[in-house]
Tab-separated table of C-alpha atoms in Angstrom:
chain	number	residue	atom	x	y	z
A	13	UNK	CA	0.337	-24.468	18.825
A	14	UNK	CA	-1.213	-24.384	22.776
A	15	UNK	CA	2.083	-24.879	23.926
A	16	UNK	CA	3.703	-22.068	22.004
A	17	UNK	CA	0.691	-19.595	22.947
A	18	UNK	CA	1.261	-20.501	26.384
A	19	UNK	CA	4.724	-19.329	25.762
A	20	UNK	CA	3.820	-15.839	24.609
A	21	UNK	CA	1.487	-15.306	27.276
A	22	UNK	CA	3.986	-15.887	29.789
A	23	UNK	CA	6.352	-13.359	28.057
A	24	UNK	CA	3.406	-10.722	27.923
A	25	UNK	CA	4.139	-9.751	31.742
A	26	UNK	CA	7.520	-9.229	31.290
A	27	UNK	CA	6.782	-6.560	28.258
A	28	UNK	CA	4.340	-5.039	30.671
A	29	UNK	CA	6.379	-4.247	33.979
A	30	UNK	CA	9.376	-3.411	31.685
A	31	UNK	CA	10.814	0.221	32.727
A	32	UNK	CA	11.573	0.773	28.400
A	33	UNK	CA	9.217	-1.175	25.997
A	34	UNK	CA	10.639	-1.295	22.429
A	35	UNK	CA	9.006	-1.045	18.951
A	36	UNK	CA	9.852	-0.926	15.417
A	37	UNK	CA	7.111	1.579	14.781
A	38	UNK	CA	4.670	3.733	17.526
A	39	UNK	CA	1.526	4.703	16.044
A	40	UNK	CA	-0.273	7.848	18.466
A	41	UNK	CA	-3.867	7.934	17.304
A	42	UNK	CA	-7.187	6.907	18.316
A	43	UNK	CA	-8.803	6.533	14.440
A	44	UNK	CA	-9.350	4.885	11.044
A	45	UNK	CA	-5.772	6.135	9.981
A	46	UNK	CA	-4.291	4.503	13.291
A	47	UNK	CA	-5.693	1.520	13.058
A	48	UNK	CA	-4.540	0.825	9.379
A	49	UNK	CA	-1.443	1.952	9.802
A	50	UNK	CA	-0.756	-0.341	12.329
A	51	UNK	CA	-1.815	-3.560	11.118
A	52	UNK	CA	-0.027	-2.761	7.928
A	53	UNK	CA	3.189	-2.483	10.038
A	54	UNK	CA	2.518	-5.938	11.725
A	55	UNK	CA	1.402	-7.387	8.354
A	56	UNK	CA	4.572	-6.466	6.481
A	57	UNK	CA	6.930	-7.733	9.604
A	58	UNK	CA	7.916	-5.150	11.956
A	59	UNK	CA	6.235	-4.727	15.509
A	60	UNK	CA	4.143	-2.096	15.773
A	61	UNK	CA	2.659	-0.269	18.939
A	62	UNK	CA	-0.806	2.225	19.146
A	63	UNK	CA	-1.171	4.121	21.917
A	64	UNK	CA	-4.494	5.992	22.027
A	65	UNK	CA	-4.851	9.303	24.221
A	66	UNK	CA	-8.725	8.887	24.897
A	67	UNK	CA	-11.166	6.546	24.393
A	68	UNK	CA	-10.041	3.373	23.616
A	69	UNK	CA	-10.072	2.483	20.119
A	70	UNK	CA	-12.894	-0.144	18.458
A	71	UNK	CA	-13.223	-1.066	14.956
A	72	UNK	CA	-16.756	-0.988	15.460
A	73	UNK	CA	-16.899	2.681	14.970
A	74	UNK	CA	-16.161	2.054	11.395
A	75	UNK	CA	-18.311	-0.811	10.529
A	76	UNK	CA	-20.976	1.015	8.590
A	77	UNK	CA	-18.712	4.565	7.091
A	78	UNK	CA	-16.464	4.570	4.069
A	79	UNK	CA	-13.833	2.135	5.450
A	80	UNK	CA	-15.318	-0.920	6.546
A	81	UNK	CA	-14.052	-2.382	3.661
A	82	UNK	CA	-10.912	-2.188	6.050
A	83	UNK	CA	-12.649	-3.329	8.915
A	84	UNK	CA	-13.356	-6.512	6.708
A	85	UNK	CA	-10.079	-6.841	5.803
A	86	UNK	CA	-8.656	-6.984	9.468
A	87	UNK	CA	-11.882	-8.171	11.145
A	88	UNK	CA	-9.953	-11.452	12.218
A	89	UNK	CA	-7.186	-9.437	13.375
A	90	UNK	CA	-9.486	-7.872	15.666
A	91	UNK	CA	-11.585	-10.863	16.903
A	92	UNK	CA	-8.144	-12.354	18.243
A	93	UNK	CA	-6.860	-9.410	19.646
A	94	UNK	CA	-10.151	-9.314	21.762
A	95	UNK	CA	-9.759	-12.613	22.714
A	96	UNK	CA	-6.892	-12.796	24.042
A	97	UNK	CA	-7.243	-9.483	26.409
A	98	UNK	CA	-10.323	-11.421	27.294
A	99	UNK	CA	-7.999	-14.317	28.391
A	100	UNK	CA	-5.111	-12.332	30.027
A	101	UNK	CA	-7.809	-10.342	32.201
A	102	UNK	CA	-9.525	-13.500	33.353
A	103	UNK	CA	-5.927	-14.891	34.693
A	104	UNK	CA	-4.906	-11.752	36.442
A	105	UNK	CA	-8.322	-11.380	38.125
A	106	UNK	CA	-6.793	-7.421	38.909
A	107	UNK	CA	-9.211	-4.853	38.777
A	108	UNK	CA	-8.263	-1.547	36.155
A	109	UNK	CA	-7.052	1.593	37.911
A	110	UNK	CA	-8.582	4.783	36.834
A	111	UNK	CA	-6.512	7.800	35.852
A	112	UNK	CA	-3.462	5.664	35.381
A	113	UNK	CA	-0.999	4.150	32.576
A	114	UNK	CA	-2.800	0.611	31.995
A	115	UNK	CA	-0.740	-1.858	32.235
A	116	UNK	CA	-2.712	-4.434	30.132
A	117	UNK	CA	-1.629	-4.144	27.009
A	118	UNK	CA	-4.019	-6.452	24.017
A	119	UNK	CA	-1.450	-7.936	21.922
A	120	UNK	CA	-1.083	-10.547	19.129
A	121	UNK	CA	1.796	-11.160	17.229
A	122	UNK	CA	4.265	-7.864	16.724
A	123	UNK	CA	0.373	-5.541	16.973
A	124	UNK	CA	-0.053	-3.852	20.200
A	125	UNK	CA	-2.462	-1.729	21.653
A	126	UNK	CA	-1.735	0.617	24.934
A	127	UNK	CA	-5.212	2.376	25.487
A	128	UNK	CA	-6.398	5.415	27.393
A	129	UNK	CA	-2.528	6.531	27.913
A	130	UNK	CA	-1.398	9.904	27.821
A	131	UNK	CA	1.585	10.811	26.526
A	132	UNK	CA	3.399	12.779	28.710
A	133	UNK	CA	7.110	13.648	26.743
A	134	UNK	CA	7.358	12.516	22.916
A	135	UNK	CA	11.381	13.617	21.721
A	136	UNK	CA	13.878	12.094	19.524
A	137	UNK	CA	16.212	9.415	20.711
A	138	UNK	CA	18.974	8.513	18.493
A	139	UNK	CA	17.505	8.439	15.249
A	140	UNK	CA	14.042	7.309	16.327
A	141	UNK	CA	11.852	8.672	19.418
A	142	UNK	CA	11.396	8.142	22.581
A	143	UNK	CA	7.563	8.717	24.156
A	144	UNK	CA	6.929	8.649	27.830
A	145	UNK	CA	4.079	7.527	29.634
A	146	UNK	CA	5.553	8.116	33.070
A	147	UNK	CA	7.989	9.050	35.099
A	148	UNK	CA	9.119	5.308	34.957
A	149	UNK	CA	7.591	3.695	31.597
A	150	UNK	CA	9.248	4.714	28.486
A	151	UNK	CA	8.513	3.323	24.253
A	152	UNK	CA	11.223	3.472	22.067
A	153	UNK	CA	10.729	3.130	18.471
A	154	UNK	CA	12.612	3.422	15.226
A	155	UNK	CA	9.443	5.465	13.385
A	156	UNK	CA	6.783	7.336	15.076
A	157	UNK	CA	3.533	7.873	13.035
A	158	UNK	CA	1.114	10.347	14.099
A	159	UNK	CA	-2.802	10.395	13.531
A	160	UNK	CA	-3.671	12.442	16.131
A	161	UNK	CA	-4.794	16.195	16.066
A	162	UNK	CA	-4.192	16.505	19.718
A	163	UNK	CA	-2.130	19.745	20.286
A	164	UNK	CA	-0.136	18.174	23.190
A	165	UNK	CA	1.670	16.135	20.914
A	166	UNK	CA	2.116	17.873	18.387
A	167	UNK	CA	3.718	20.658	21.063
A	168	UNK	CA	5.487	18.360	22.197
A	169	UNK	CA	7.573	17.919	18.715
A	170	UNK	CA	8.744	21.113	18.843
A	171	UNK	CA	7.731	21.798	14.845
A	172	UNK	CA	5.914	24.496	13.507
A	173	UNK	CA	5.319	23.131	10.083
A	174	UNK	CA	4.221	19.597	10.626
A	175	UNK	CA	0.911	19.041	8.168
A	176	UNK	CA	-0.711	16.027	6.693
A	177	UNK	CA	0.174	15.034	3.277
A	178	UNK	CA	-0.433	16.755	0.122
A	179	UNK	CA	-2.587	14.750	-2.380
A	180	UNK	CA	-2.157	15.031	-5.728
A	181	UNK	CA	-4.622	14.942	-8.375
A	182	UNK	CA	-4.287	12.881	-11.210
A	183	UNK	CA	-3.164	14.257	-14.159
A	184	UNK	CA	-0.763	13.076	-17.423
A	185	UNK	CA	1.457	16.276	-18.086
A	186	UNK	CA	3.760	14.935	-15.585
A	187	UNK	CA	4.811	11.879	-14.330
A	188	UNK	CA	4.606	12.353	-10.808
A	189	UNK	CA	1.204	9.663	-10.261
A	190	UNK	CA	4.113	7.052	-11.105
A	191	UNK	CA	4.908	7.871	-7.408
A	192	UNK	CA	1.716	6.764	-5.715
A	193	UNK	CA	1.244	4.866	-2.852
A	194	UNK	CA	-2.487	5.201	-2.299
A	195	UNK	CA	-5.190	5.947	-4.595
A	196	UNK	CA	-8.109	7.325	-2.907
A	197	UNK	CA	-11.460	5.876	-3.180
A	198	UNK	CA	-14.323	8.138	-4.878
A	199	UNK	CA	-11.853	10.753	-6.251
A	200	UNK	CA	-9.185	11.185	-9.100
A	201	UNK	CA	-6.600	12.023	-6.459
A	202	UNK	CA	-3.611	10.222	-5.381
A	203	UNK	CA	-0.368	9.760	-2.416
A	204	UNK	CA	3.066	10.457	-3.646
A	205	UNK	CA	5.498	8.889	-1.261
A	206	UNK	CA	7.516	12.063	-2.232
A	207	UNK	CA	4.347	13.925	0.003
A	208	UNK	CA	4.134	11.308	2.538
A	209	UNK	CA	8.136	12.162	3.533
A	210	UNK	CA	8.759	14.983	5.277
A	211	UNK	CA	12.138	16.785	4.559
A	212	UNK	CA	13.283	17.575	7.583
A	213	UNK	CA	11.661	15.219	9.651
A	214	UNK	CA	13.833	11.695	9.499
A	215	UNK	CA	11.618	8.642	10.721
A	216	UNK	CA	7.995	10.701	11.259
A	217	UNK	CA	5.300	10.441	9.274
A	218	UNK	CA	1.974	12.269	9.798
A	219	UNK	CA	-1.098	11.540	8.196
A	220	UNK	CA	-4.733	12.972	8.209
A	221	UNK	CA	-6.698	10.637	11.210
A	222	UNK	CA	-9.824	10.169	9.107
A	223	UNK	CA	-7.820	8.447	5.903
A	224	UNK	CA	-7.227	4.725	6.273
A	225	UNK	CA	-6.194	4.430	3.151
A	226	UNK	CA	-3.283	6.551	3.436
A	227	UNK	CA	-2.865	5.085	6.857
A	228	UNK	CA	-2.013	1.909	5.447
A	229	UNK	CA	0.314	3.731	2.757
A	230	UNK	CA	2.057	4.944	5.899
A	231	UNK	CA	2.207	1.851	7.742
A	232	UNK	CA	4.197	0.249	4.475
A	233	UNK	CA	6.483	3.191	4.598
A	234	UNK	CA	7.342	3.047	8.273
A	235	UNK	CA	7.662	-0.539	8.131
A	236	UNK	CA	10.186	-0.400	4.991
A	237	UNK	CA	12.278	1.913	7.096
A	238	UNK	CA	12.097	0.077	10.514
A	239	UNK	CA	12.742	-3.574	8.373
A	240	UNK	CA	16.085	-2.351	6.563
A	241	UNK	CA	17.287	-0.129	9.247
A	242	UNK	CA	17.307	2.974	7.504
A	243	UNK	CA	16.113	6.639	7.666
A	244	UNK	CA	11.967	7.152	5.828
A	245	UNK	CA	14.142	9.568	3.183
A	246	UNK	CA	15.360	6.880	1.715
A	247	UNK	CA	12.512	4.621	0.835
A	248	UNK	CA	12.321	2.833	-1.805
A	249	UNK	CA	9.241	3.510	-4.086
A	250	UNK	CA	8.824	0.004	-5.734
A	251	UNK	CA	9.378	-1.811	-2.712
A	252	UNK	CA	6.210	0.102	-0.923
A	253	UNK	CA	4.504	-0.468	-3.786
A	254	UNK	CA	5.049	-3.681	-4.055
A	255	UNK	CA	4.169	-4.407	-0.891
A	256	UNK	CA	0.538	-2.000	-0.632
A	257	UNK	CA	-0.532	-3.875	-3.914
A	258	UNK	CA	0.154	-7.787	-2.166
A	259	UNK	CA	-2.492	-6.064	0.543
A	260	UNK	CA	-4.912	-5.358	-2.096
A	261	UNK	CA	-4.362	-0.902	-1.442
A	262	UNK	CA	-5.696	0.671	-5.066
A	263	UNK	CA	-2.238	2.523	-5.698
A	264	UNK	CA	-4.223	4.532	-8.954
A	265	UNK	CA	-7.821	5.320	-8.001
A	266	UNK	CA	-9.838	4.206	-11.246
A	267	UNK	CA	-12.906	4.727	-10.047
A	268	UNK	CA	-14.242	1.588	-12.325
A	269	UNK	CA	-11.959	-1.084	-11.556
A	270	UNK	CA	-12.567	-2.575	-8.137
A	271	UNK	CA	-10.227	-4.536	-5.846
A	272	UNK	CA	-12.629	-7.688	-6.607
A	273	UNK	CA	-11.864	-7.366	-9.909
A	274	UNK	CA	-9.788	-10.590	-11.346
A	275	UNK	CA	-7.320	-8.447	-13.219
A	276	UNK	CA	-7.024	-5.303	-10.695
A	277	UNK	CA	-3.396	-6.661	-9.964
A	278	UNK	CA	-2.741	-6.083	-13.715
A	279	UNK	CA	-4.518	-2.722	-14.118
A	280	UNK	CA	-3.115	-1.366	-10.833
A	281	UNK	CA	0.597	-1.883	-12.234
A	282	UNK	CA	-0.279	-0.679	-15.839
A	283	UNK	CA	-1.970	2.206	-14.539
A	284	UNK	CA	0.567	3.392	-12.902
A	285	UNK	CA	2.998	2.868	-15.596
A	286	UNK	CA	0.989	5.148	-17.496
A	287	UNK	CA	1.013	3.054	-20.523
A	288	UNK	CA	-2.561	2.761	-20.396
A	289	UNK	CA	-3.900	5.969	-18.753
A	290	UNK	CA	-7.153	7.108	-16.952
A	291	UNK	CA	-9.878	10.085	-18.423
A	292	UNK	CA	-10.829	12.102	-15.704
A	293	UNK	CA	-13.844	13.787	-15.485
A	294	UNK	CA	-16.385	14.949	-13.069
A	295	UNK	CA	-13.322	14.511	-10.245
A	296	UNK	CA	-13.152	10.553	-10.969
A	297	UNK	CA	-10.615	8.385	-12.924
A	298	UNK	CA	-12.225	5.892	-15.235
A	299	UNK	CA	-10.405	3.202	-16.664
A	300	UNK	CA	-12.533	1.659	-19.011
A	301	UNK	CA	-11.230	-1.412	-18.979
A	302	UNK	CA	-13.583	-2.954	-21.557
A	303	UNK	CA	-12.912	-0.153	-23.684
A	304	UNK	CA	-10.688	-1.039	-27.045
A	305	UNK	CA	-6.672	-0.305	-26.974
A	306	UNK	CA	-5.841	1.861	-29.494
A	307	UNK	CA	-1.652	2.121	-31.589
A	308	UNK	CA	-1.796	5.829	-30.892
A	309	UNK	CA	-2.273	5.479	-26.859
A	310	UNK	CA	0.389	2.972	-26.549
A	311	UNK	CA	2.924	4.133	-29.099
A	312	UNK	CA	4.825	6.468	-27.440
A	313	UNK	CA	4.692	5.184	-23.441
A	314	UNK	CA	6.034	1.921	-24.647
A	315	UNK	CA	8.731	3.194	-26.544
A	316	UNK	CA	9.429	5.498	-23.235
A	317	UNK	CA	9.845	2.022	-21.428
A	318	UNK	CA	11.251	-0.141	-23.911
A	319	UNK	CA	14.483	1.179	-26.320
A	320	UNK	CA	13.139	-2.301	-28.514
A	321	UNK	CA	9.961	-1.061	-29.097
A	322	UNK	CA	11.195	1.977	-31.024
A	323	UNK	CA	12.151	-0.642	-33.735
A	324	UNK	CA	8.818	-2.677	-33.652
A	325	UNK	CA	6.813	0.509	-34.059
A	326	UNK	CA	8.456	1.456	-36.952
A	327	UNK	CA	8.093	-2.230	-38.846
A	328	UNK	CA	4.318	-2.073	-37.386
A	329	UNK	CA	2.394	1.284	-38.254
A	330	UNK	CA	-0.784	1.711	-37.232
A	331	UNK	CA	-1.905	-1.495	-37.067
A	332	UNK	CA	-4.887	-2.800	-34.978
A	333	UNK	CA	-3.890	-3.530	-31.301
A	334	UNK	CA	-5.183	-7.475	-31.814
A	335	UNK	CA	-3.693	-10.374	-30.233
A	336	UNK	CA	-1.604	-11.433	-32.773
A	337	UNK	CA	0.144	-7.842	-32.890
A	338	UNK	CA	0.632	-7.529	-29.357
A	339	UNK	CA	1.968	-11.793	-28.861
A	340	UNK	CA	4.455	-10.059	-32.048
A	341	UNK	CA	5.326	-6.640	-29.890
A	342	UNK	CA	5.798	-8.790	-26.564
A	343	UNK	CA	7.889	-11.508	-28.049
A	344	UNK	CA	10.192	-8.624	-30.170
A	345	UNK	CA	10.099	-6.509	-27.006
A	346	UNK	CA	10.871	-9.060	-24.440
A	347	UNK	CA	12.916	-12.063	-25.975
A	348	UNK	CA	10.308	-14.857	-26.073
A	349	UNK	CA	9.222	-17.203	-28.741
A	350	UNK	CA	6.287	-16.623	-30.567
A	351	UNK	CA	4.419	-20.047	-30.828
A	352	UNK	CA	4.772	-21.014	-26.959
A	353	UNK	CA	3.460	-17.214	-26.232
A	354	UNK	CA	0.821	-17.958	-28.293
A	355	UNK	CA	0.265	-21.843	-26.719
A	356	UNK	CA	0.764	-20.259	-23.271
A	357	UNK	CA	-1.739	-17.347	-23.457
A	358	UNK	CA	-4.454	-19.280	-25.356
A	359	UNK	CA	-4.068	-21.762	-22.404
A	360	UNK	CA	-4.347	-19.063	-19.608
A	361	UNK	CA	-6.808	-16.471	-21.448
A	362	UNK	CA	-10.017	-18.098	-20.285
A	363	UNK	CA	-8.973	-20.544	-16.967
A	364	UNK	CA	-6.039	-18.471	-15.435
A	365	UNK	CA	-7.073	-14.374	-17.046
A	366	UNK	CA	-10.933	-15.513	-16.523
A	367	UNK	CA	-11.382	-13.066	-19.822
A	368	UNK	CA	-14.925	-13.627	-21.256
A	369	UNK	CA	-13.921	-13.140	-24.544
A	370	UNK	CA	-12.683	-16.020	-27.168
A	371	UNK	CA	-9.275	-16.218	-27.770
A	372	UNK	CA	-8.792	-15.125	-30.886
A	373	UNK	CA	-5.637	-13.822	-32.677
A	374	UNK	CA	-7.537	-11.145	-34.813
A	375	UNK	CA	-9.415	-9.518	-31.966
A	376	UNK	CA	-8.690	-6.172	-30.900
A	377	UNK	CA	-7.602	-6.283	-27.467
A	378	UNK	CA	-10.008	-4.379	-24.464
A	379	UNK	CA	-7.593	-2.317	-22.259
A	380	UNK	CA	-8.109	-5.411	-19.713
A	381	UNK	CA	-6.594	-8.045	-21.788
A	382	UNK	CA	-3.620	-5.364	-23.084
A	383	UNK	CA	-2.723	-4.954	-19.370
A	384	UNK	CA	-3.150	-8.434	-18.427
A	385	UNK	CA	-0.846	-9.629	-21.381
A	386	UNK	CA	1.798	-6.403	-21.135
A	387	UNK	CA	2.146	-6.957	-17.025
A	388	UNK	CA	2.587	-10.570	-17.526
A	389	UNK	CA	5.170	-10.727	-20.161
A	390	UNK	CA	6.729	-7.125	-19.932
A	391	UNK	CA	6.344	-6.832	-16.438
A	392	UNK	CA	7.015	-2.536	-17.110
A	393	UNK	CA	5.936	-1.980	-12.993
A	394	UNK	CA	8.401	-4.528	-12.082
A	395	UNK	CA	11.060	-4.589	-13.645
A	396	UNK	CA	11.656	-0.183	-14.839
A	397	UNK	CA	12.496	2.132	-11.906
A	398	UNK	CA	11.773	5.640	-12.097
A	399	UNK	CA	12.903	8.157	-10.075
A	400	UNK	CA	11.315	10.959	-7.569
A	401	UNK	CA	9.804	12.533	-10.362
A	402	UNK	CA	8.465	9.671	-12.042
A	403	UNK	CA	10.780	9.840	-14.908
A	404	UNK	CA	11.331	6.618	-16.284
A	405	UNK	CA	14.706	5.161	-16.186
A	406	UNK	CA	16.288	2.853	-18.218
């Protein structure tokens, strides 16, 4: 492991001094949006580089506001990153020039930090930008992300229309919350990936510099486009998905069921299936997750999912949502014997679910256990696309 570190460092100088340095994804911004959009982009795989126009950036700023539960997420991130500029400064032994493009740049892994740097000419370059920082040292990057309110570079795009992100708030007359990719904490309002894009804007993504949350949404997005070597327009919405929820981003934002929670996973993908859906009141989205399942709230958005389910709602009319019913629905629905559902899940409900509850085949199911057992032997999120309106298809 020494020896390999060693390696790196001894590449870092040659990034430096470089006239062009490459990225997958620049990130110009100085804030909680910044900062969580670019450790997403080194988290999912692509190399990602911030450059900050002012003072340089510290997660300490956040500790004690709204996001530190992002600060404790990528607290170790940080620690390292520190370290190591600590280490590369002690081996140069160069003072820092004032009023100048720093050359040092704290690095670890594909996350980079240039701080302190102004931009000085941000314009497309094939089909992703080019951003210079002097007459000599250029970035190239396949997706530029922008958290910065600074009107230089946003003059500097040449775009009269650029704005953050709609939100949406979350509603069931339409489908389009099937299309989130960031809930948003303390509110009922959501990200559609179809608000993140911007339609005449290929590979740019600009988000509000205060919102980590949709930072990190961001960070996904650019990442998916920089990975496959495509244009942000065509993103794929499951994939993003996907990949916010395995770094623990509330996609729906019940307002009662945290990302500590056992079963979030499970709730998160049900949720935004809609086949379990929120109440919304006083601008919040509850859940209820203890709350019983009812035949008349899952009647019709399983049969929207499911053609098979048509079939077992009409041999099964209003019946009680109890264990036995739904092992019968899930085993119709999904091809699967009944007994060794019934072995498997009395096996898992306590140990591998950690329900509280007995397992019991008469019991009426809480919303928790419906979405634990649907997600798990269904798997509706995972395995039904829908498209840019939410629609379901099948």
């Amino acid at each position: 492991m020494k020896k390999l570190f060693f390696i790196f460092m001894c590449l870092i100088p040659t990034i430096i001094h470089a006239q062009t340095i490459k990225t997958d994804v620049l990130v110009l911004g100085n804030n909680d949006a910044a900062y969580s959009s670019g450790l997403q982009v080194s988290r999912s795989g692509c190399s990602v580089l911030i450059v900050t126009q002012s003072t340089p950036f510290s997660l300490e700023k956040i500790k004690g506001t709204k996001t530190a539960e992002i600060y404790n997420l990528y607290e170790h991130v940080q620690q390292k990153v520190i370290a190591y500029a600590q280490d590369l400064e002690k081996k140069s032994g160069q003072p820092k020039k004032k009023k100048s493009v720093k050359n040092q740049v704290d690095s670890i892994k594909l996350f980079k930090i240039i701080n302190d740097t102004t931009i000085i000419a941000l314009a497309r370059s094939g089909s992703g930008w080019e951003a210079k920082l002097s007459k000599d040292k250029t970035i190239k990057a396949k997706v530029l992300i922008i958290a910065d309110n600074s009107d230089m570079v946003l003059s500097q795009l040449k775009t009269a229309n650029l704005k953050s992100a709609d939100l949406s708030a979350l509603n069931y007359t339409e489908n389009f919350y099937r299309t989130t990719i960031s809930g948003i904490t303390g509110t009922s309002n959501f990200l559609s990936l179809y608000h993140l894009l911007i339609s005449d804007q290929e590979n740019l993504l600009y988000v509000d510099p205060n919102n980590a949350e949709i930072g990190q949404a961001a960070g996904a997005t650019a990442s998916y486009a920089a990975f496959f070597k495509t244009k942000t327009s065509l993103s794929n919405l499951k994939r993003i998905q996907g990949e916010l929820l395995s770094y623990k981003l509330s996609l729906m934002p019940f307002n009662d069921v945290k990302v500590t929670d056992s079963n979030w996973l499970a709730i998160q993908k049900i949720g935004i299936t809609g086949i379990l859906k929120a109440e919304v009141k006083t601008e919040k989205a509850f859940f209820y997750p203890e709350k019983e399942v009812t035949y008349e709230e899952i009647k019709q958005p399983i049969k929207d999912y499911y053609y098979k389910a048509q079939i077992w709602f009409d041999d099964h009319k209003d019946v009680p949502i109890n264990l036995e019913n739904t092992i019968s629905l899930v085993t119709y629905v999904g091809n699967k014997a009944i007994d060794a559902t019934k072995a498997e899940l009395q096996k898992k409900w306590n140990k591998n679910y950690k329900f509280s509850s007995k397992y019991d085949l008469k019991k009426v199911l809480t919303r928790r256990e419906f979405s634990v057992i649907i997600n798990e032997y269904l798997k509706p999120f995972d395995d039904v696309n829908v498209d840019r309106t939410g629609r379901v298809i099948r």
